[in-house]
CSV table of C-alpha atoms in Angstrom, one decimal:
chain,number,residue,atom,x,y,z
A,276,MET,CA,2.3,42.8,3.9
A,277,GLU,CA,0.8,39.8,2.1
A,278,ARG,CA,-2.7,38.9,3.3
A,279,VAL,CA,-2.9,35.3,4.6
A,280,ASN,CA,-6.4,33.8,4.9
A,281,HIS,CA,-6.6,31.1,7.9
A,282,LYS,CA,-10.2,30.3,7.3
A,283,ARG,CA,-9.2,26.7,6.5
A,284,LEU,CA,-6.4,26.2,9.1
A,285,LYS,CA,-8.9,27.6,11.7
A,286,ASP,CA,-11.7,25.6,10.7
A,287,CYS,CA,-9.5,22.3,11.0
A,288,MET,CA,-8.3,23.5,14.5
A,289,ARG,CA,-12.1,24.2,15.6
A,290,ARG,CA,-13.0,20.7,14.4
A,291,ALA,CA,-9.9,19.2,16.2
A,292,GLN,CA,-11.2,21.1,19.4
A,293,ALA,CA,-14.5,19.6,19.0
A,294,GLY,CA,-13.0,16.0,19.0
A,295,GLU,CA,-13.8,15.3,15.5
A,296,GLU,CA,-12.0,12.7,13.3
A,297,LEU,CA,-9.1,14.5,11.0
A,298,THR,CA,-6.3,13.4,8.5
A,299,LEU,CA,-3.2,15.3,8.4
A,300,GLY,CA,-1.0,14.9,5.4
A,301,PHE,CA,2.4,15.8,4.6
A,302,PHE,CA,3.9,15.9,1.0
A,303,GLY,CA,7.1,16.6,-0.2
A,304,GLY,CA,10.9,15.3,-0.9
A,305,SER,CA,13.3,13.4,1.4
A,306,ILE,CA,13.1,15.8,4.4
A,307,THR,CA,9.2,15.2,4.5
A,308,GLN,CA,10.1,11.3,4.3
A,309,ASP,CA,12.3,11.8,7.3
A,310,SER,CA,15.4,11.5,5.7
A,311,LEU,CA,18.4,11.3,8.3
A,312,ALA,CA,16.2,11.2,11.2
A,313,THR,CA,17.3,8.3,13.3
A,314,LYS,CA,13.8,7.1,13.5
A,315,HIS,CA,10.2,7.7,11.8
A,316,GLU,CA,8.9,9.4,14.9
A,317,ASN,CA,11.9,12.2,14.9
A,318,GLY,CA,11.1,13.5,11.4
A,319,TYR,CA,9.6,16.8,11.3
A,320,ALA,CA,6.4,15.7,9.7
A,321,TYR,CA,5.7,13.2,12.6
A,322,ARG,CA,6.6,15.8,15.1
A,323,VAL,CA,4.1,18.3,13.8
A,324,PHE,CA,1.5,15.7,13.6
A,325,ARG,CA,2.3,15.0,17.4
A,326,TRP,CA,1.7,18.7,18.1
A,327,TRP,CA,-1.7,18.3,16.9
A,328,GLN,CA,-2.2,15.2,19.2
A,329,GLU,CA,-0.9,16.9,22.0
A,330,THR,CA,-2.7,20.5,21.3
A,331,PHE,CA,-6.2,18.8,20.6
A,332,PRO,CA,-6.3,15.6,22.6
A,333,SER,CA,-9.7,14.7,22.1
A,334,ALA,CA,-9.6,14.7,18.3
A,335,ARG,CA,-9.1,11.4,16.7
A,336,LEU,CA,-6.1,12.0,14.2
A,337,HIS,CA,-4.8,10.1,11.4
A,338,TYR,CA,-1.3,10.6,9.9
A,339,VAL,CA,-0.4,10.4,6.0
A,340,ASN,CA,3.4,10.8,4.7
A,341,GLY,CA,3.5,11.2,0.9
A,342,GLY,CA,7.2,12.2,1.0
A,343,ILE,CA,9.6,10.8,-1.8
A,344,GLY,CA,13.1,11.7,-1.7
A,345,GLY,CA,14.7,13.3,-4.7
A,346,THR,CA,11.4,14.6,-6.4
A,347,THR,CA,10.0,17.8,-7.5
A,348,SER,CA,6.5,19.1,-7.7
A,349,HIS,CA,6.5,18.3,-11.3
A,350,TYR,CA,6.1,14.6,-10.1
A,351,GLY,CA,4.2,15.6,-7.2
A,352,VAL,CA,1.2,17.1,-8.9
A,353,ALA,CA,1.1,13.9,-10.9
A,354,ARG,CA,0.9,11.6,-7.9
A,355,ALA,CA,-0.9,13.9,-5.4
A,356,VAL,CA,-4.2,11.8,-5.7
A,357,SER,CA,-2.8,8.3,-5.4
A,358,ASP,CA,-0.2,9.5,-2.5
A,359,LEU,CA,-2.0,12.0,-0.7
A,360,LEU,CA,-5.3,13.4,-1.7
A,361,MET,CA,-7.2,9.6,-1.8
A,362,TYR,CA,-7.0,9.8,1.9
A,363,GLN,CA,-9.1,13.1,1.9
A,364,PRO,CA,-6.6,15.2,4.0
A,365,ASP,CA,-8.0,18.1,6.2
A,366,PHE,CA,-4.5,19.7,6.7
A,367,VAL,CA,-1.5,19.5,4.3
A,368,VAL,CA,2.0,20.7,4.6
A,369,VAL,CA,3.6,21.2,1.1
A,370,ASP,CA,7.4,21.0,0.7
A,371,PHE,CA,9.3,21.1,-2.5
A,372,SER,CA,11.3,24.0,-2.0
A,373,VAL,CA,14.9,22.2,-2.3
A,374,ASN,CA,14.1,19.9,-5.0
A,375,ASP,CA,12.2,22.3,-7.2
A,376,GLU,CA,14.7,24.6,-9.0
A,377,PRO,CA,14.1,28.3,-8.5
A,378,GLU,CA,12.5,28.9,-12.1
A,379,GLN,CA,9.3,29.5,-13.8
A,380,PHE,CA,8.7,26.0,-14.9
A,381,PHE,CA,8.6,24.6,-11.3
A,382,GLN,CA,6.7,27.6,-10.2
A,383,GLU,CA,3.8,26.4,-12.7
A,384,THR,CA,4.1,22.8,-11.5
A,385,TYR,CA,3.9,24.0,-8.0
A,386,GLU,CA,0.9,26.2,-8.7
A,387,GLY,CA,-0.8,23.1,-10.3
A,388,LEU,CA,-0.2,21.1,-7.0
A,389,ILE,CA,-1.3,23.7,-5.0
A,390,ARG,CA,-4.5,24.4,-7.0
A,391,LYS,CA,-5.1,20.4,-7.0
A,392,ILE,CA,-4.8,20.3,-3.2
A,393,LEU,CA,-7.1,23.2,-2.8
A,394,CYS,CA,-9.7,22.1,-5.0
A,395,TRP,CA,-10.0,18.6,-3.7
A,396,PRO,CA,-13.6,17.7,-2.3
A,397,SER,CA,-12.2,17.4,1.5
A,398,HIS,CA,-11.2,21.1,1.4
A,399,PRO,CA,-7.9,20.9,3.1
A,400,ALA,CA,-6.3,23.5,4.8
A,401,VAL,CA,-2.7,24.1,3.0
A,402,LEU,CA,0.5,25.4,4.8
A,403,LEU,CA,3.7,25.8,2.7
A,404,LEU,CA,7.0,24.9,4.2
A,405,ASN,CA,10.2,26.1,2.7
A,406,ASN,CA,13.3,23.9,3.5
A,407,VAL,CA,16.7,25.0,2.7
A,408,TYR,CA,20.5,24.2,1.6
A,409,TYR,CA,22.1,25.1,4.8
A,410,ASP,CA,25.5,25.8,3.1
A,411,THR,CA,24.1,28.4,0.4
A,412,GLY,CA,20.7,29.5,1.7
A,413,LYS,CA,19.4,28.2,-1.7
A,414,ASN,CA,15.9,27.2,-2.3
A,415,ALA,CA,12.8,27.9,-4.6
A,416,GLN,CA,10.9,30.1,-1.9
A,417,GLU,CA,10.6,33.1,-3.8
A,418,TYR,CA,8.7,31.1,-6.7
A,419,HIS,CA,6.7,28.9,-4.3
A,420,ASN,CA,6.0,32.0,-2.1
A,421,GLN,CA,4.6,34.1,-5.0
A,422,VAL,CA,2.2,31.0,-5.7
A,423,GLY,CA,1.4,31.1,-2.0
A,424,GLY,CA,0.8,34.8,-1.8
A,425,TRP,CA,-1.6,34.3,-4.8
A,426,TYR,CA,-3.8,32.1,-2.8
A,427,GLN,CA,-3.2,33.8,0.6
A,428,LEU,CA,-1.7,30.6,2.0
A,429,PRO,CA,0.3,30.6,5.1
A,430,HIS,CA,3.8,29.5,4.9
A,431,VAL,CA,6.9,28.9,7.1
A,432,SER,CA,10.2,29.5,6.0
A,433,ILE,CA,13.2,27.5,7.3
A,434,ARG,CA,15.6,30.1,5.3
A,435,ASP,CA,14.1,33.0,6.8
A,436,THR,CA,14.0,31.4,10.6
A,437,LEU,CA,16.1,28.5,11.3
A,438,TRP,CA,18.7,29.2,8.7
A,439,HIS,CA,19.2,32.8,9.8
A,440,ARG,CA,19.5,31.7,13.4
A,441,MET,CA,22.4,29.4,12.3
A,442,LYS,CA,24.2,32.1,10.1
A,443,ALA,CA,24.0,34.5,13.3
A,444,GLY,CA,25.9,31.8,15.3
A,445,GLU,CA,23.2,30.2,17.4
A,446,PHE,CA,24.0,26.9,15.9
A,447,THR,CA,26.8,25.3,13.7
A,448,ARG,CA,25.8,23.7,10.4
A,449,GLN,CA,27.0,20.2,11.7
A,450,GLU,CA,24.6,20.7,14.8
A,451,LEU,CA,21.7,20.6,12.3
A,452,THR,CA,22.5,18.6,9.3
A,453,PRO,CA,25.4,16.3,8.4
A,454,ASP,CA,25.1,16.7,4.7
A,455,GLY,CA,24.2,20.6,4.4
A,456,LEU,CA,20.6,19.7,3.5
A,457,HIS,CA,18.7,16.8,5.6
A,458,PRO,CA,18.3,17.6,9.2
A,459,ASN,CA,19.5,15.4,11.9
A,460,ASP,CA,17.4,14.7,14.7
A,461,LYS,CA,18.0,18.2,16.3
A,462,GLY,CA,17.3,19.8,12.8
A,463,HIS,CA,14.0,17.9,12.3
A,464,ARG,CA,12.8,19.0,16.1
A,465,LEU,CA,13.9,22.5,15.3
A,466,VAL,CA,12.0,22.5,11.7
A,467,ALA,CA,8.9,21.4,13.5
A,468,GLU,CA,9.2,24.0,16.1
A,469,GLU,CA,9.2,26.5,13.9
A,470,VAL,CA,5.9,25.0,12.1
A,471,ALA,CA,4.4,24.6,15.7
A,472,ALA,CA,5.1,28.2,16.5
A,473,TYR,CA,3.4,29.3,13.5
A,474,LEU,CA,0.3,27.1,14.4
A,475,GLU,CA,0.1,28.4,17.7
A,476,GLN,CA,0.0,31.9,16.3
A,477,VAL,CA,-3.0,30.7,14.5
A,478,ARG,CA,-4.5,28.8,17.3
A,479,ALA,CA,-4.3,31.8,19.6
A,480,HIS,CA,-6.9,33.4,17.2
A,481,MET,CA,-8.7,30.4,16.2
A,482,TRP,CA,-12.1,32.0,17.1
A,483,GLU,CA,-11.9,34.9,15.2
A,484,ASP,CA,-13.6,34.5,11.9
A,485,GLU,CA,-11.8,35.0,8.6
A,486,PRO,CA,-13.5,36.0,5.4
A,487,GLN,CA,-14.7,33.4,3.0
A,488,GLU,CA,-11.8,32.4,0.5
A,489,ILE,CA,-12.3,32.9,-3.3
A,490,LEU,CA,-10.1,30.5,-5.6
A,491,PRO,CA,-8.6,33.4,-8.0
A,492,PRO,CA,-7.7,32.3,-11.6
A,493,ALA,CA,-4.3,30.7,-11.9
A,494,MET,CA,-1.2,32.8,-11.7
A,495,THR,CA,1.0,30.8,-14.3
A,496,GLU,CA,-0.1,29.1,-17.4
A,497,ASN,CA,-1.4,26.4,-15.2
A,498,ALA,CA,-0.7,23.4,-17.5
A,499,TYR,CA,0.2,21.0,-14.7
A,500,GLU,CA,-3.0,20.8,-12.6
A,501,HIS,CA,-4.6,18.1,-14.2
A,502,SER,CA,-1.4,16.0,-14.9
A,503,GLY,CA,-1.7,12.4,-15.0
A,504,ARG,CA,0.8,9.6,-14.6
A,505,LEU,CA,0.7,6.6,-16.8
A,506,THR,CA,2.0,3.2,-15.5
A,507,ILE,CA,1.1,-0.3,-17.0
A,508,ARG,CA,-2.2,0.3,-15.0
A,509,GLU,CA,-3.2,3.3,-16.9
A,510,ILE,CA,-1.7,2.7,-20.7
A,511,SER,CA,-0.6,-0.4,-22.9
A,512,PRO,CA,2.1,0.6,-25.1
A,513,GLN,CA,3.5,-1.3,-28.1
A,514,LEU,CA,6.4,-3.5,-27.0
A,515,ASP,CA,9.0,-4.9,-29.0
A,516,GLY,CA,11.6,-6.1,-26.7
A,517,PHE,CA,10.6,-4.2,-23.8
A,518,ARG,CA,8.9,-6.3,-21.1
A,519,ALA,CA,6.3,-5.2,-18.6
A,520,ASP,CA,7.4,-5.5,-15.0
A,521,THR,CA,5.0,-8.0,-13.2
A,522,ARG,CA,6.1,-7.5,-9.8
A,523,GLU,CA,3.5,-5.4,-7.5
A,524,LYS,CA,4.2,-2.4,-5.9
A,525,THR,CA,4.0,-2.6,-2.0
A,526,GLY,CA,3.4,1.1,-1.5
A,527,HIS,CA,4.2,4.8,-2.8
A,528,LEU,CA,8.1,4.0,-1.8
A,529,ASP,CA,8.3,0.8,-3.9
A,530,HIS,CA,9.5,2.8,-6.6
A,531,PHE,CA,10.9,0.1,-9.2
A,532,LYS,CA,8.1,-2.2,-10.0
A,533,ASN,CA,5.1,-2.2,-12.5
A,534,GLY,CA,7.1,-0.4,-14.9
A,535,TRP,CA,8.9,-1.5,-18.3
A,536,ILE,CA,12.1,-3.0,-18.6
A,537,GLY,CA,14.7,-2.9,-21.8
A,538,LYS,CA,17.4,-5.3,-21.5
A,539,LYS,CA,19.3,-5.1,-24.7
A,540,ALA,CA,20.1,-2.7,-27.6
A,541,GLY,CA,17.2,-2.4,-29.8
A,542,ASP,CA,14.4,-2.9,-27.3
A,543,ARG,CA,11.9,-0.7,-27.9
A,544,ILE,CA,8.5,0.8,-26.7
A,545,LEU,CA,6.1,2.9,-28.5
A,546,PHE,CA,3.1,5.1,-26.6
A,547,GLU,CA,0.5,7.3,-28.1
A,548,VAL,CA,-1.0,9.9,-25.5
A,549,GLU,CA,-3.2,12.9,-25.9
A,550,ALA,CA,-1.2,15.8,-24.3
A,551,SER,CA,0.6,19.3,-24.4
A,552,CYS,CA,3.1,18.5,-21.8
A,553,ILE,CA,4.9,15.3,-21.7
A,554,ALA,CA,7.8,13.9,-19.5
A,555,VAL,CA,9.1,10.5,-19.0
A,556,GLN,CA,10.1,9.1,-15.5
A,557,TYR,CA,12.9,6.5,-15.6
A,558,ARG,CA,15.6,5.1,-13.2
A,559,LYS,CA,19.0,6.4,-12.9
A,560,THR,CA,21.2,3.8,-11.0
A,561,VAL,CA,24.1,3.8,-9.1
A,562,ARG,CA,24.8,0.3,-10.3
A,563,ARG,CA,26.7,1.3,-13.3
A,564,PRO,CA,27.3,0.6,-16.0
A,565,ALA,CA,23.7,1.0,-17.1
A,566,ARG,CA,21.8,1.1,-20.2
A,567,ARG,CA,21.1,4.0,-22.2
A,568,ALA,CA,18.3,4.7,-24.6
A,569,GLU,CA,17.0,7.5,-26.8
A,570,LEU,CA,13.6,9.0,-26.9
A,571,ILE,CA,11.8,10.0,-30.3
A,572,LEU,CA,8.9,12.3,-30.0
A,573,ASP,CA,6.5,12.3,-33.1
A,574,GLY,CA,8.7,10.3,-35.2
A,575,ALA,CA,11.5,13.5,-35.4
A,576,ASP,CA,14.4,10.8,-35.2
A,577,GLU,CA,16.8,13.7,-36.2
A,578,ASN,CA,16.4,15.4,-32.7
A,579,PRO,CA,16.5,12.3,-30.4
A,580,ILE,CA,16.7,12.9,-26.5
A,581,LEU,CA,19.1,10.9,-24.6
A,582,LEU,CA,17.8,8.9,-21.6
A,583,ASP,CA,21.1,7.9,-19.8
A,584,GLY,CA,20.3,5.2,-16.7
A,585,ASN,CA,23.8,5.8,-15.2
A,586,PHE,CA,23.5,7.9,-12.0
A,587,ASP,CA,26.4,10.1,-11.3
A,588,GLU,CA,25.7,10.4,-7.4
A,589,ASP,CA,26.0,8.0,-4.8
A,590,TRP,CA,22.9,8.4,-2.5
A,591,GLY,CA,20.7,5.7,-4.2
A,592,ASP,CA,18.7,5.2,-7.3
A,593,CYS,CA,17.0,8.2,-8.6
A,594,LEU,CA,13.5,8.5,-10.0
A,595,TYR,CA,14.3,10.8,-12.9
A,596,LEU,CA,12.2,12.8,-14.9
A,597,GLU,CA,12.9,14.0,-18.3
A,598,ARG,CA,11.0,16.8,-19.9
A,599,VAL,CA,10.1,16.2,-23.3
A,600,LEU,CA,7.5,18.6,-24.4
A,601,HIS,CA,6.2,21.7,-22.3
A,602,HIS,CA,3.4,24.0,-23.6
A,603,GLY,CA,3.4,22.1,-26.8
A,604,GLU,CA,0.5,21.7,-29.3
A,605,ARG,CA,-2.5,19.8,-27.6
A,606,GLY,CA,-3.3,16.6,-29.5
A,607,ARG,CA,-2.1,13.2,-30.2
A,608,HIS,CA,1.6,12.5,-29.9
A,609,THR,CA,3.7,9.5,-30.0
A,610,VAL,CA,6.7,8.7,-27.9
A,611,GLU,CA,9.3,6.2,-29.0
A,612,ILE,CA,12.0,5.0,-26.6
A,613,LYS,CA,14.7,2.5,-27.8
A,614,VAL,CA,17.6,1.0,-25.8
A,615,LEU,CA,21.1,2.3,-27.3
A,616,PRO,CA,24.0,-0.3,-28.1
A,617,ASP,CA,27.1,0.0,-25.9
A,618,GLU,CA,30.3,-1.7,-25.2
A,619,TRP,CA,29.1,-3.3,-22.2
A,620,GLU,CA,27.9,-7.1,-22.6
A,621,GLU,CA,26.6,-6.9,-19.0
A,622,ALA,CA,24.8,-3.7,-17.9
A,623,GLU,CA,21.8,-2.6,-15.8
A,624,SER,CA,18.6,-2.8,-17.7
A,625,PHE,CA,17.1,0.5,-18.7
A,626,TYR,CA,13.8,0.8,-16.4
A,627,LEU,CA,11.0,2.9,-17.5
A,628,MET,CA,8.7,3.9,-14.8
A,629,ALA,CA,6.0,6.1,-16.3
A,630,LEU,CA,5.1,8.8,-18.7
A,631,ILE,CA,3.7,12.3,-17.3
A,632,ILE,CA,1.4,13.9,-19.3
A,633,ALA,CA,-0.8,17.2,-18.9
């Protein structure tokens, strides 16, 4: 059985018991963002926050929710500081297990995120959460929990608990989720109860000391721990037809502002960055037709990468991440993006949100 070190979590509970001030953070995708809950307070994250309030009534607790629907740990590690860590959290639940694919690339980006959180000066306790596709049982927990085991972190698997209860006939799928992924109010409540049950087990032994943790060397190549996200605030590319979007974001869920807009064929933007890993983040929109563009890395125009602004799903516009370079040569690289011609006179603009580099 994997060894789990609860020292940070017990320290949080002891501080809460003593009436101290703590910040509790939740970081992940749409389920963390409360998708399909009828109101924010019915999402699993706020229900877990309420468990802390009810269990430690003398503590002064603050709530931070950094969930963004449809996003992976690749984006998460690049936005962790601005959407979570700058609030100096003391406890963090991390859940990207239904947005990350079960593969080594996302194991590496996930480890980068976990290391970034563990190394943050507020020294937060981290609990891993594995949500699940209820129709298939698919998630990335095999890869994510290998990372968790490496760092001796606690985890709660909805596949190993609630999903198995559903498969055994205790619930129908429709009782828990209308779409096979996002919980309804009852599903969110049951997810929160699984997390709370784990926390109760730890609380029952919170006064028993744990060994001092030692941060091990990285398990993967760990190229993404220090990822950065380059928006118009951080980089000034060459613009030839593209325009910088002057509208200001009002928060981390106000996605399609402060980017760069290409409206017509031939519009061009050119970046120079220092990196060994590069991805571009752009909008795929349900408002079709939308402009497409091509990306040329380091002038290699014989190998363009297509960036298609048309989204083939209907749930809303997507913050799409296109990998351009992974474990490449570290050094200066150029990224050129040019809007392609098409047959449509009127089409949605190509919206470039950011570069993510590591």
